[in-house]
Amino acid sequence: MEKNPVLYKIGKKVFECPVGLATNVINGKWKLQILNLLSQAACMRYGDLKRGIDEVSEKMLIQHLRELEGDGLIFRRVYGEVPPKVEYSLTEIGKGIIPVIDELRKWGLGFKITIE
């Protein structure tokens, strides 16, 4: 009798490896930075995120926000007003990555240089 493999699911994606799931979810140049910004505020509007990551193009920011929402890491709240108001916040699953981001920040601080 064959043993059923353990599977891991996030959003609509299923993985056989938890590391594969995690790397797939944060794969993208700007995703960790988006999650980092959202970890510092209860919610943020699109313009705040764009200003916080100045180098990101609108296309990539929108794409990453959609992917993070689809994977259940962020929540997108649309207000019924004109002009449209949209806010983003971390879900409980998204908040789970904050300790990982904190450790990455600590690691990154080790590369600090002083410019005179």
XYZ file of C-alpha atoms in Angstrom:
116
model
C 0.000 0.000 0.000
C 1.356 3.448 -1.006
C 1.620 6.088 1.665
C -0.094 9.390 0.813
C 2.355 12.287 0.692
C 1.919 15.227 3.034
C 0.667 18.219 1.066
C 0.739 21.913 1.861
C -1.770 24.403 0.469
C -1.824 28.179 0.271
C -4.395 29.994 -1.808
C -5.132 27.648 -4.714
C -1.594 26.242 -4.872
C -0.621 22.838 -3.473
C 2.957 21.778 -2.705
C 4.682 18.635 -1.495
C 7.402 20.667 0.256
C 6.819 23.437 2.819
C 9.992 25.225 1.684
C 8.719 25.108 -1.896
C 5.467 26.692 -0.737
C 7.242 29.430 1.212
C 9.662 30.337 -1.562
C 6.878 30.345 -4.143
C 4.797 32.735 -2.049
C 7.615 35.257 -1.510
C 9.164 34.784 -4.953
C 9.289 38.183 -6.583
C 11.643 41.084 -6.193
C 9.191 43.279 -4.269
C 7.004 40.870 -2.278
C 9.062 40.866 0.914
C 9.311 44.645 0.791
C 5.527 44.920 0.381
C 4.999 42.588 3.332
C 7.574 44.527 5.352
C 5.771 47.829 4.733
C 2.399 46.300 5.598
C 3.866 44.879 8.819
C 4.590 48.443 9.961
C 1.021 49.776 9.635
C -2.500 48.519 10.280
C -3.329 49.203 6.626
C -1.859 51.068 3.679
C -3.190 52.521 0.468
C -1.657 51.784 -2.916
C 0.048 55.196 -3.099
C 1.697 54.649 0.293
C 3.085 51.319 -0.883
C 4.313 52.866 -4.140
C 6.098 55.663 -2.242
C 7.581 53.133 0.164
C 9.134 51.160 -2.702
C 10.018 53.945 -5.096
C 11.834 51.709 -7.616
C 8.900 49.336 -8.245
C 6.863 49.845 -11.410
C 3.090 50.159 -11.156
C 2.678 46.952 -13.164
C 4.887 44.924 -10.809
C 3.365 46.405 -7.664
C -0.153 45.590 -8.868
C 0.922 42.083 -9.923
C 2.600 41.331 -6.595
C -0.349 42.715 -4.623
C -2.719 40.464 -6.569
C -0.498 37.421 -6.025
C -0.139 38.112 -2.299
C -3.906 38.552 -2.041
C -4.514 35.342 -3.994
C -2.196 33.454 -1.665
C -4.036 34.844 1.353
C -1.184 36.925 2.806
C -2.833 40.299 2.335
C -6.388 41.565 2.427
C -7.631 44.135 -0.079
C -10.495 46.307 1.081
C -12.332 48.393 -1.517
C -14.520 51.263 -0.357
C -17.560 52.146 -2.466
C -16.734 55.756 -3.128
C -15.527 57.950 -5.966
C -12.638 58.079 -6.537
C -12.145 54.465 -5.469
C -10.375 53.956 -2.162
C -8.456 50.709 -1.655
C -6.541 49.664 1.454
C -4.235 46.710 1.978
C -3.430 44.939 5.231
C -1.829 41.702 6.376
C -4.016 38.697 7.059
C -3.259 36.379 9.982
C -1.299 34.167 7.575
C 0.577 37.238 6.336
C 1.417 38.291 9.885
C 3.135 34.923 10.306
C 5.955 36.034 8.022
C 6.859 39.057 10.175
C 9.397 37.103 12.307
C 11.063 35.908 9.090
C 11.260 39.495 7.799
C 12.666 40.610 11.171
C 15.427 37.999 10.922
C 16.193 39.046 7.334
C 16.423 42.662 8.530
C 18.888 41.649 11.276
C 20.958 39.713 8.762
C 20.924 42.640 6.317
C 22.119 45.054 9.015
C 25.381 43.110 9.066
C 26.218 44.571 5.671
C 25.916 48.217 6.760
C 28.653 50.539 5.526
C 29.520 54.079 6.477
C 29.818 56.598 3.659
C 31.967 59.604 4.432
